[in-house]
Short mmCIF file of C-alpha atoms and ligand atoms in Angstrom, two decimals:
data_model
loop_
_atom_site.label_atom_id
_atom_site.label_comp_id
_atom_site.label_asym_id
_atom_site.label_seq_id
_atom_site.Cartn_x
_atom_site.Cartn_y
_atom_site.Cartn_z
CA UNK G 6 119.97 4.03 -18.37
CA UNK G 7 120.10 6.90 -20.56
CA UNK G 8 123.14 7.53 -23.23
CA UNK G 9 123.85 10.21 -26.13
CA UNK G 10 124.95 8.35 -28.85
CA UNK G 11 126.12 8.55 -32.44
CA UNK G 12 123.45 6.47 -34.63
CA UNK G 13 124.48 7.81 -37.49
CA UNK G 14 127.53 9.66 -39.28
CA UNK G 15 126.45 13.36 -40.24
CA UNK G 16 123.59 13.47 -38.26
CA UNK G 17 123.25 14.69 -34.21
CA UNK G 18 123.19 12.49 -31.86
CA UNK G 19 120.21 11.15 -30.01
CA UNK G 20 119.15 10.31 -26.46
CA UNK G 21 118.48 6.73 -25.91
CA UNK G 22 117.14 3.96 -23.38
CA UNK G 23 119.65 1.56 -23.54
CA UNK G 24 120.18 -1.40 -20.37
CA UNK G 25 122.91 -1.28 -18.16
CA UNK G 26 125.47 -2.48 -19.26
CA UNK G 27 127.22 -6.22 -18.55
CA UNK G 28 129.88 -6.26 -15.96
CA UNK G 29 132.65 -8.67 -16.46
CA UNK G 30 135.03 -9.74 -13.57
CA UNK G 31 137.65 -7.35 -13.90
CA UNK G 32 135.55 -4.37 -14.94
CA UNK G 33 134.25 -1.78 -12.84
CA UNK G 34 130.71 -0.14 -13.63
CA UNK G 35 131.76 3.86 -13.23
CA UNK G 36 128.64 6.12 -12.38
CA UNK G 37 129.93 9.04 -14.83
CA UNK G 38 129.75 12.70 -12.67
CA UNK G 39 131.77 14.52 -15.74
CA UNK G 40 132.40 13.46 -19.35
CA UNK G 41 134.33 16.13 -21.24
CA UNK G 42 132.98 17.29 -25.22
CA UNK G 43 136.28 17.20 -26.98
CA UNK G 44 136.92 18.27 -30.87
CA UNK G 45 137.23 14.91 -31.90
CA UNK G 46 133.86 14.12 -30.52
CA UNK G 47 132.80 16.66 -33.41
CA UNK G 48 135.01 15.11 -36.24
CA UNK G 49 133.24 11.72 -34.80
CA UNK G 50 129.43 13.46 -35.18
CA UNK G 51 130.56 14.49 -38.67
CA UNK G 52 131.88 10.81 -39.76
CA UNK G 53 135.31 12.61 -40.43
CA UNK G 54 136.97 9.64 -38.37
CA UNK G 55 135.47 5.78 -37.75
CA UNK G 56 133.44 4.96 -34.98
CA UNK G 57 131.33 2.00 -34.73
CA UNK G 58 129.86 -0.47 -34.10
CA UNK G 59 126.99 1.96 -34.58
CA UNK G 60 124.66 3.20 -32.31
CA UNK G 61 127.81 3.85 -29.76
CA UNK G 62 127.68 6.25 -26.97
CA UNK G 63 130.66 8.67 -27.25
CA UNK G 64 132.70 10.47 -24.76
CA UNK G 65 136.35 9.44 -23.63
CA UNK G 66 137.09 11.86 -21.18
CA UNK G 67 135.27 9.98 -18.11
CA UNK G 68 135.65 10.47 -14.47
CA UNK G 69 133.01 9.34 -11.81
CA UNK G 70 132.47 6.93 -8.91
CA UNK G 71 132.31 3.33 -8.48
CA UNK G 72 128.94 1.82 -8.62
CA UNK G 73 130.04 -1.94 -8.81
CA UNK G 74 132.90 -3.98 -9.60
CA UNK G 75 133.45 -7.61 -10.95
CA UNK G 76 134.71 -10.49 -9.09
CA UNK G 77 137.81 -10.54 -9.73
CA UNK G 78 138.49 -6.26 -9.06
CA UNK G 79 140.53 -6.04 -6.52
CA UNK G 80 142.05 -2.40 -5.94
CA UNK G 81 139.03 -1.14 -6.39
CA UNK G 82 135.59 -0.53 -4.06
CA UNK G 83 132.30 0.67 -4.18
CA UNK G 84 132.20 4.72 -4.10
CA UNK G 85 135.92 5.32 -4.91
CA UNK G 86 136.64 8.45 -7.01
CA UNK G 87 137.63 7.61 -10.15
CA UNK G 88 138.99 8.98 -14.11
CA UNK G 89 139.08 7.04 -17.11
CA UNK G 90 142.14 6.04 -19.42
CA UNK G 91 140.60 6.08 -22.66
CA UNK G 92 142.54 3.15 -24.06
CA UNK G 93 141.22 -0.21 -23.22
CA UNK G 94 143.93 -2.26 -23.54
CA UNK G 95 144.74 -6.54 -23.67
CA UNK G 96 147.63 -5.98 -21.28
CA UNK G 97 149.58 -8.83 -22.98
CA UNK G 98 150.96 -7.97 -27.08
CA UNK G 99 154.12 -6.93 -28.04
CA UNK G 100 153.33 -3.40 -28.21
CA UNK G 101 151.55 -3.63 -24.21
CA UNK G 102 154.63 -5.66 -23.40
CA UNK G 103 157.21 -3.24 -24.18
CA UNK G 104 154.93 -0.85 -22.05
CA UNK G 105 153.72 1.21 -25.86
CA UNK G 106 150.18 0.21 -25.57
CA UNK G 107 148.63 3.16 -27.83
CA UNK G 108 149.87 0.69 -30.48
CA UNK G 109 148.00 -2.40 -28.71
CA UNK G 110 147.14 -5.36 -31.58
CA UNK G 111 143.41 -5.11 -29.85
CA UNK G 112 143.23 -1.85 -28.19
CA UNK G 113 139.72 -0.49 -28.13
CA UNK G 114 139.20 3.44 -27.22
CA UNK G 115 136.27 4.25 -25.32
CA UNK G 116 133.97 6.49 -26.98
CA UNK G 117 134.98 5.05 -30.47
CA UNK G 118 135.51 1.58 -30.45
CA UNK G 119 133.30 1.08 -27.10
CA UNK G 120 131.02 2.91 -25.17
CA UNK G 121 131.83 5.48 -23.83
CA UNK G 122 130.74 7.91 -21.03
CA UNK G 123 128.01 10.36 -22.33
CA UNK G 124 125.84 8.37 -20.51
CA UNK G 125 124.70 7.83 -16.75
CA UNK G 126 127.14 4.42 -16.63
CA UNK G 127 130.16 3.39 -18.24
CA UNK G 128 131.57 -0.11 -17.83
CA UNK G 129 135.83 -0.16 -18.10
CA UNK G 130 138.16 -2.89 -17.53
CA UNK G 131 139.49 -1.79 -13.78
CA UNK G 132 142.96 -1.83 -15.82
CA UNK G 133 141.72 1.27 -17.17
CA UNK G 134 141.00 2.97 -13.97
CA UNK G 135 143.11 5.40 -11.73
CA UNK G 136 142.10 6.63 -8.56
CA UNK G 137 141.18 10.55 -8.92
CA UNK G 138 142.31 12.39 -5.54
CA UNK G 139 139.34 14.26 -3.79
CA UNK G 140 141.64 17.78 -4.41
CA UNK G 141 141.19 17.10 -8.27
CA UNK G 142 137.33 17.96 -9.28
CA UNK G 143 135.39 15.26 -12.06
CA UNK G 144 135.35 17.95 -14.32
CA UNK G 145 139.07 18.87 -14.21
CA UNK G 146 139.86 14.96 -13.71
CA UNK G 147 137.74 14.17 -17.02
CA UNK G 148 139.68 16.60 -19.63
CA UNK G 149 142.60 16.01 -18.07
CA UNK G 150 143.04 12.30 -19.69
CA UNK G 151 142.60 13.61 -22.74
CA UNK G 152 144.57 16.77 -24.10
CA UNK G 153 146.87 17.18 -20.94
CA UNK G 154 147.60 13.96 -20.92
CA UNK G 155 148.87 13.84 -24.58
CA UNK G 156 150.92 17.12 -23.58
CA UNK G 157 152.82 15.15 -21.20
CA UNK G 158 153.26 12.55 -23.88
CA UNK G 159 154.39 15.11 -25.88
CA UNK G 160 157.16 16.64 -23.61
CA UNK G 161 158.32 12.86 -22.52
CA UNK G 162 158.73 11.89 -26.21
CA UNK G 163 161.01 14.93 -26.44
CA UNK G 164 162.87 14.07 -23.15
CA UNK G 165 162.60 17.09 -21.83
CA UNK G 166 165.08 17.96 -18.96
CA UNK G 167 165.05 20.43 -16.11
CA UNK G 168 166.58 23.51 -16.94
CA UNK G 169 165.40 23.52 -20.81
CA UNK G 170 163.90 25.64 -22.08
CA UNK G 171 160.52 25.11 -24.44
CA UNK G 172 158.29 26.47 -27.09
CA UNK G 173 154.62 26.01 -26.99
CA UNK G 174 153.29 26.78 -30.23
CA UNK G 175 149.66 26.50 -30.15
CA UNK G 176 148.21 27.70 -26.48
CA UNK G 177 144.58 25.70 -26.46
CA UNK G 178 143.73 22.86 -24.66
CA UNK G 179 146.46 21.25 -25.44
CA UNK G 180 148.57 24.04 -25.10
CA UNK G 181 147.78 25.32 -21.94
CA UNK G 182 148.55 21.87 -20.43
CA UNK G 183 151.60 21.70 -22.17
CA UNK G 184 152.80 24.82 -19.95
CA UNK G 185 152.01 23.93 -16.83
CA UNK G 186 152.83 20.59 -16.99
CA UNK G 187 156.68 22.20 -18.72
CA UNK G 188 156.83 24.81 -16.02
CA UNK G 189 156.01 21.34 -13.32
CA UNK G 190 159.02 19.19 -15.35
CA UNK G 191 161.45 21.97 -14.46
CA UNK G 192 161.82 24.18 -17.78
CA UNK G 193 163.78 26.85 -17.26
CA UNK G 194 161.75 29.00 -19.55
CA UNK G 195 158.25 28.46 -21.35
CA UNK G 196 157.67 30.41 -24.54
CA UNK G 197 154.02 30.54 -25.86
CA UNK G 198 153.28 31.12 -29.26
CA UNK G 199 150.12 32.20 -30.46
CA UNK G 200 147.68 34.59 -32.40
CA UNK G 201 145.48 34.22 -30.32
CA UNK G 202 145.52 37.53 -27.06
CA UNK G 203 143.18 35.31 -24.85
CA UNK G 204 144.86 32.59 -25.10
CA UNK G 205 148.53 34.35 -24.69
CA UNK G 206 147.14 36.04 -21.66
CA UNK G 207 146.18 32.97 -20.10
CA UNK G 208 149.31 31.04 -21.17
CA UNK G 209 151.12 34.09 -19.15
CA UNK G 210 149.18 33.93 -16.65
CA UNK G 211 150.18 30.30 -15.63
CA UNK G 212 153.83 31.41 -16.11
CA UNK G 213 154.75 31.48 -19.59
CA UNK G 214 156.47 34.35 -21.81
CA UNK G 215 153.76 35.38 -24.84
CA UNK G 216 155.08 34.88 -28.31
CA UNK G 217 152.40 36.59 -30.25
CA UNK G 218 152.67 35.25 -33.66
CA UNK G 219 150.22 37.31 -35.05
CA UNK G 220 152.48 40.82 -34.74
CA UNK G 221 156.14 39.49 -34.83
CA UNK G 222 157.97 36.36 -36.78
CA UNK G 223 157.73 34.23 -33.55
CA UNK G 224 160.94 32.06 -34.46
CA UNK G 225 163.41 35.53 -34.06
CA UNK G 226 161.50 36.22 -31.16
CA UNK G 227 162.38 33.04 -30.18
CA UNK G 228 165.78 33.44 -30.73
CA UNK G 229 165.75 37.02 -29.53
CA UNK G 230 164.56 36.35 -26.33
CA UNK G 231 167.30 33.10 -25.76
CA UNK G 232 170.27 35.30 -27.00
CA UNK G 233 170.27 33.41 -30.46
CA UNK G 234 170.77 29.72 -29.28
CA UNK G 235 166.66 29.02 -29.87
CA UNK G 236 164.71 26.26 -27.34
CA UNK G 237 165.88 22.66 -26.61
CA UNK G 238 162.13 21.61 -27.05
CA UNK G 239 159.51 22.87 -29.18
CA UNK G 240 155.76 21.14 -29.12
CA UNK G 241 153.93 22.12 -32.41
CA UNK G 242 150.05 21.20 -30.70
CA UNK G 243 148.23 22.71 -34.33
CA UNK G 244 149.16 20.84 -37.60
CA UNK G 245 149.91 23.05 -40.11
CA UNK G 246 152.80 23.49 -41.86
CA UNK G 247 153.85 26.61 -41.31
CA UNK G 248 153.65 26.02 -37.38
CA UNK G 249 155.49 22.68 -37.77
CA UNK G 250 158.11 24.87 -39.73
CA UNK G 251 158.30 27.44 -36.85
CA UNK G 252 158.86 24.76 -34.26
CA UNK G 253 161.69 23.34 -35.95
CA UNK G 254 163.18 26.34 -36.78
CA UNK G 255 163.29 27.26 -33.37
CA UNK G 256 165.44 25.02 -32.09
CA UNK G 257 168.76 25.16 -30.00
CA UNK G 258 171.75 22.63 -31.19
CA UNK G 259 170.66 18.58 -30.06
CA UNK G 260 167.13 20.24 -29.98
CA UNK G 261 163.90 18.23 -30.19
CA UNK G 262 160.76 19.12 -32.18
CA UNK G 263 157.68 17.07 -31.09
CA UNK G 264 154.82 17.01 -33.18
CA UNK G 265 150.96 16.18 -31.59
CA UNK G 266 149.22 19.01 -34.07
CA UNK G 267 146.93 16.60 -36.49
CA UNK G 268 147.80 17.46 -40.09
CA UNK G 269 147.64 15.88 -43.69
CA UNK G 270 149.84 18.39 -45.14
CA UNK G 271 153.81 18.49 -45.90
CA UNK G 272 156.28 20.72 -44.08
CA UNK G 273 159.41 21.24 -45.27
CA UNK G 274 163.05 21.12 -43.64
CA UNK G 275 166.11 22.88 -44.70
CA UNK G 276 168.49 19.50 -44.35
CA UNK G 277 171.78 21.43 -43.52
CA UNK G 278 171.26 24.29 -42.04
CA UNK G 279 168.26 23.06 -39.73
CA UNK G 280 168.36 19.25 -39.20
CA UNK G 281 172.13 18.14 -40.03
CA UNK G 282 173.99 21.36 -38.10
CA UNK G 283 172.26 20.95 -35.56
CA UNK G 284 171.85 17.01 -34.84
CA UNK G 285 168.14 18.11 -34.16
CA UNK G 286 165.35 15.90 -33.91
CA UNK G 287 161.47 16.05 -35.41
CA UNK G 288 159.18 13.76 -33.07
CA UNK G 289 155.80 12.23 -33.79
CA UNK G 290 153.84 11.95 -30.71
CA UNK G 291 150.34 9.77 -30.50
CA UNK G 292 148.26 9.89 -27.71
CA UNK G 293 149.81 8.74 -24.06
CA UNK G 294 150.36 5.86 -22.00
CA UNK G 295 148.79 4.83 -18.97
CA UNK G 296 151.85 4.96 -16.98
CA UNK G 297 151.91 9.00 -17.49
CA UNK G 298 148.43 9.66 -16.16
CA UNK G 299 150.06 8.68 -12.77
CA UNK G 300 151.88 11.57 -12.51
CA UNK G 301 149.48 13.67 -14.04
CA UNK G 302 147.28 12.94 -11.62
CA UNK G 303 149.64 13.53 -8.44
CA UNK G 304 150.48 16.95 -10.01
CA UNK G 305 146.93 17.68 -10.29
CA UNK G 306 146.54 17.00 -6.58
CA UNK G 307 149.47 18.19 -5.76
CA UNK G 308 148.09 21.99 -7.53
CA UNK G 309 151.06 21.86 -9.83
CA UNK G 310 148.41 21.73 -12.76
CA UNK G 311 145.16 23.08 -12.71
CA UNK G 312 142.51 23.09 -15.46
CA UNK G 313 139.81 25.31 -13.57
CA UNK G 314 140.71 27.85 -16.05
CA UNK G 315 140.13 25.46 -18.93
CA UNK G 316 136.75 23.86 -18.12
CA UNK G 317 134.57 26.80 -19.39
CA UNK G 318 131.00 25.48 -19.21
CA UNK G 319 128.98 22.24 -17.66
CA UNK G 320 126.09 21.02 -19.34
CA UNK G 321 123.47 18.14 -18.39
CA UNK G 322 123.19 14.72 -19.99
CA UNK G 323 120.75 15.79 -22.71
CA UNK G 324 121.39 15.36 -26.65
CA UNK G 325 119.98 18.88 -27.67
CA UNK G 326 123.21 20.67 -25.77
CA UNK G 327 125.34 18.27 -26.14
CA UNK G 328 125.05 18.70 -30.05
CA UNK G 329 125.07 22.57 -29.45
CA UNK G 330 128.29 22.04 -28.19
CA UNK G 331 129.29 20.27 -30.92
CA UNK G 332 128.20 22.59 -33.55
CA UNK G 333 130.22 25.71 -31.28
CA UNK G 334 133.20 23.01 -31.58
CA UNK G 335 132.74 23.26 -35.10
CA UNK G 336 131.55 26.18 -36.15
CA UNK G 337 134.39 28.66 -33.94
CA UNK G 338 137.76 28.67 -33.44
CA UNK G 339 137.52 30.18 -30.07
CA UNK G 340 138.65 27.43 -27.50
CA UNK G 341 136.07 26.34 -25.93
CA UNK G 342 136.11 23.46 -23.05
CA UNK G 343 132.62 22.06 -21.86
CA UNK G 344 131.89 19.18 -19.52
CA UNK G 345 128.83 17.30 -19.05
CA UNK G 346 127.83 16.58 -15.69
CA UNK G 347 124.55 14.32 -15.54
ZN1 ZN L 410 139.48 14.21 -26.13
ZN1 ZN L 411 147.93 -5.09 -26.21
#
């Protein structure tokens, strides 16, 4: 079959031949119909983050049919719609035990540690599988178990509650999840912060109230606009400091700040006045669990979320695009979403 893979760090990747791969008894071979091109695909291309063993066909954001399953597969068959948890896990450490598995002893992502689904096949562990409605398209069901299902993550780790209200700071893929997914939880309000107008206009249109960071100081807006008390949860989806300072500032008493934006720099807290007087509560949030993408995927059918808006271009299996994308991912800032459907 035919795969894009990464041969080598800092170079583009390259079409190749490679056999089908071996099915064991509990996997399922998955004939890929979408495979979303996410940012970290890029930072993988650019050897910015490991990946190996090398070659290794990326792409962990999978969702396709059901070519053949192993002996042992049973809630699975032949032609069944299907998406992708990115994770393979053992099922059986401490960390899968206690039902954490992002922290798994062994845990293998697809598309980094394993191949992945730039290619015509992909072979998971049926563990790994979840049924993908026929209301939810590949392309929508593909993205969706990446960056909307960290957003949900995100928002469970900071136990949101109907009736709360919420600050989105940072409205791109993550972002745009993260409000439709707060608006499905219940939250009485959804504030979205950006600099972005494209991106506020879009966050508005799926419900939110635009925070444009860019013309006002977005934590008194904040405040302004929730007569002073600030938001019970604020997601900070961009990793900088100044954004992680902004979420935290805008929080309500017993509020919860949840951080998913990937940064290497230091933010700073005022201890009294921020964290202390108001018993509030900074959050580190990595990746999701399998359990989530249940109900991620019943809103999805269900129309509560809906990433049409998101997926902005489809692409065939073929290296050349594929590594334009890449470069776009790099190069701009603009959000950009494309899926590649072989
Ligand atoms: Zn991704
Ligand atoms: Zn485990």
């Amino acid at each position: 079959m035919q795969a894009v893979r990464l041969v080598e760090p800092g170079r583009p990747l390259e079409m190749q031949e490679v056999p089908l791969p071996e099915l064991g008894a509990k996997d399922v071979l998955v004939k890929v119909k979408a495979a979303g091109i996410c940012h970290s695909d890029a930072h993988y291309r650019a050897g910015k983050s490991p990946v190996h063993p090398l070659p290794l066909t990326l792409g962990h954001e999978v969702a396709g049919k059901v070519e053949a399953i192993g002996g042992e597969v049973a809630d699975f068959q032949v032609g069944d719609r299907v998406c992708v948890h990115y994770m393979v896990t053992c099922g059986h450490c401490e960390y899968c035990d206690q039902g954490t598995e992002q922290f798994c002893t062994t845990g293998k992502m697809i598309g980094k540690y394993r191949d992945g689904g730039f290619a015509e096949y992909c072979v998971v562990p049926a563990r790994s599988l979840f049924h993908l409605p026929a209301e939810v398209p590949f392309e929508q069901g593909a993205i969706m178990m990446c960056s909307t299902a960290t957003a949900l993550h995100a928002l469970n780790k900071a136990r949101l509650k109907p009736g709360e209200r919420v600050a989105v700071f940072g409205v791109g893929g993550l972002g745009i999840s993260a409000v439709q997914l707060a608006k499905a939880m219940g939250a009485l309000e959804v504030y979205a912060v950006d600099i972005k107008e494209n991106k506020l206009a879009m966050a508005q249109r799926l419900g939110a109230v635009p925070v444009d960071a860019a013309r006002s100081d977005p934590v008194a807006e904040v405040r302004r606009q929730t007569e002073g008390k600030g938001v019970e949860v604020a997601l900070e989806l961009i990793g900088l400091p100044e954004t992680m300072e902004q979420a935290f500032k805008s929080l309500a008493v017993l509020g919860r700040a949840a951080i998913a934006g990937i940064g290497e720099k230091h933010f700073e807290i005022a201890p009294y006045a921020d964290l202390i007087n108001r018993e509030a509560e900074i959050i580190g949030v990595s990746d999701h669990l399998a359990q989530e993408l249940n109900h991620l995927i019943e809103w999805a059918r269900a129309g509560k979320i809906d990433l049409g808006e998101v997926v902005t271009e489809k692409v065939p299996l073929e290296a050349g695009e594929i590594n334009e994308v890449l470069d776009k991912l790099e190069n701009f800032s603009e959000e950009i979403r494309v899926v590649i459907t072989p």
